[in-house]
XYZ file of C-alpha atoms in Angstrom:
164
model
C 119.228 194.851 181.454
C 118.926 198.344 180.771
C 115.590 200.157 180.583
C 116.016 200.950 176.716
C 116.414 196.959 175.915
C 113.828 196.401 178.571
C 111.328 198.372 176.512
C 112.304 197.159 173.147
C 111.860 193.666 174.197
C 108.404 194.429 175.754
C 107.388 195.927 172.233
C 108.778 192.774 170.158
C 107.000 190.646 172.515
C 103.617 192.601 172.090
C 104.035 192.632 168.670
C 104.785 188.734 168.085
C 101.690 187.920 170.639
C 99.598 190.126 168.396
C 100.471 188.415 165.208
C 99.826 184.975 166.847
C 96.589 185.855 167.807
C 95.445 187.506 164.422
C 96.821 184.417 162.569
C 94.824 182.119 165.125
C 91.591 184.005 164.201
C 92.079 184.350 160.747
C 92.705 180.534 160.660
C 89.562 179.920 162.923
C 87.339 181.951 160.373
C 88.589 180.201 157.458
C 87.929 176.794 158.929
C 84.075 177.674 159.130
C 83.946 178.540 155.640
C 85.154 175.475 154.042
C 82.834 173.416 152.355
C 83.589 169.805 151.308
C 82.223 168.271 148.346
C 80.204 164.831 148.602
C 78.626 162.479 146.439
C 75.284 160.970 147.693
C 77.403 157.586 148.098
C 80.229 159.214 150.289
C 77.619 161.160 152.321
C 76.199 157.838 153.058
C 78.907 155.451 153.407
C 81.489 157.957 154.402
C 84.165 159.402 152.354
C 87.971 157.805 152.202
C 89.556 154.877 153.614
C 88.477 156.208 157.115
C 84.579 156.396 155.958
C 84.423 159.986 157.391
C 80.781 161.250 157.369
C 79.912 164.514 157.885
C 78.316 165.831 160.925
C 74.607 167.145 161.205
C 74.688 170.972 160.824
C 78.024 170.959 158.748
C 78.042 172.907 155.581
C 78.824 170.866 152.373
C 78.506 170.755 148.926
C 76.673 167.382 147.402
C 76.655 166.499 143.429
C 74.666 164.119 141.106
C 71.842 163.444 138.898
C 68.047 164.363 140.025
C 66.187 160.983 140.123
C 63.360 161.129 137.760
C 59.913 161.324 139.253
C 61.412 162.688 142.705
C 60.972 166.328 142.268
C 58.056 167.604 144.968
C 57.190 171.263 144.920
C 55.083 172.975 147.520
C 52.214 174.636 146.007
C 51.977 177.280 148.822
C 55.545 178.424 148.456
C 59.028 177.985 146.641
C 60.090 175.189 148.640
C 61.319 172.186 146.205
C 62.490 168.563 147.265
C 64.186 166.118 145.263
C 66.465 163.011 145.274
C 70.070 162.835 144.010
C 71.771 159.793 142.972
C 75.365 158.546 141.816
C 76.890 155.962 140.358
C 77.262 154.261 143.720
C 73.317 153.681 143.983
C 72.634 155.679 147.289
C 69.940 158.234 147.233
C 69.719 161.470 149.148
C 66.882 164.278 149.558
C 67.631 167.873 148.830
C 65.294 170.343 150.308
C 65.643 174.023 148.763
C 63.554 177.244 149.356
C 64.001 179.537 146.420
C 64.137 179.805 142.745
C 65.478 177.132 140.704
C 67.952 177.442 137.902
C 66.359 177.296 134.556
C 68.362 174.280 133.435
C 67.283 172.305 136.489
C 65.127 169.170 135.515
C 64.555 165.455 136.297
C 67.692 163.592 134.896
C 70.059 166.520 135.246
C 73.613 166.661 136.775
C 73.534 169.409 139.865
C 75.778 170.681 142.476
C 73.776 171.654 145.849
C 75.609 173.736 148.619
C 73.654 173.571 151.938
C 73.768 172.101 155.374
C 73.320 168.456 156.384
C 70.141 168.135 158.281
C 70.024 164.595 158.928
C 72.111 161.489 157.728
C 70.446 161.651 154.013
C 68.873 165.107 153.819
C 70.590 168.315 152.869
C 69.095 171.958 153.336
C 70.317 173.597 150.196
C 70.814 177.295 150.250
C 72.193 176.974 146.446
C 71.414 174.781 143.562
C 73.643 174.950 140.649
C 72.747 173.230 137.125
C 75.009 172.287 134.378
C 75.092 174.734 131.517
C 74.831 172.695 128.590
C 75.320 169.054 127.309
C 79.077 168.752 127.190
C 80.206 170.653 130.666
C 79.972 168.935 134.021
C 81.917 169.984 137.153
C 84.794 167.718 137.566
C 83.672 166.645 141.084
C 80.568 165.590 139.419
C 81.820 163.845 136.497
C 83.936 161.724 138.453
C 81.120 160.640 140.631
C 79.098 159.706 137.979
C 81.501 157.894 135.810
C 79.757 155.124 134.145
C 76.426 156.152 134.802
C 74.251 157.389 131.816
C 72.234 160.387 131.984
C 68.356 160.265 132.379
C 66.837 161.385 129.159
C 64.065 163.746 129.757
C 60.441 162.977 128.164
C 58.818 165.912 126.558
C 55.071 166.054 125.814
C 54.115 167.224 122.411
C 52.692 170.592 123.773
C 56.292 170.997 125.212
C 58.008 170.001 121.891
C 55.598 172.527 119.842
C 56.168 175.196 122.489
C 53.926 177.601 124.375
C 51.375 179.635 122.569
C 51.362 182.872 124.439
């Protein structure tokens, strides 16, 4: 093999190796940013035929209805925890440190994004509430099929509005 061909072959192999390394790094980075959607029942019992459960520390999204009477707020901070349920009957706890959406209330359909703290607890970094009575994310609608929404109960003062 003459020197010119040898130089071209070396250059070609270097380019192919570089592209392979770059592709591997991109795929590795994308793998860490994938968030899988779960319902409370899938989180507890496992997802699919193999009943695969997420690992503690894994990022995920979970959707369901906020259990009435389960919202607990810390008086000293913005920390809040609440129960989440779906048509399967399983309940999980979501912990969130931040300002909840204006539309968040008990009996409301929500989607929380966070990490799994233990088998039934999610530390959320984002909580999304549906924006009106008609719309619900497709994943949540599928999880809640056949389940009725909880009707909010308002006091007389709430129905009249605040007098500020």
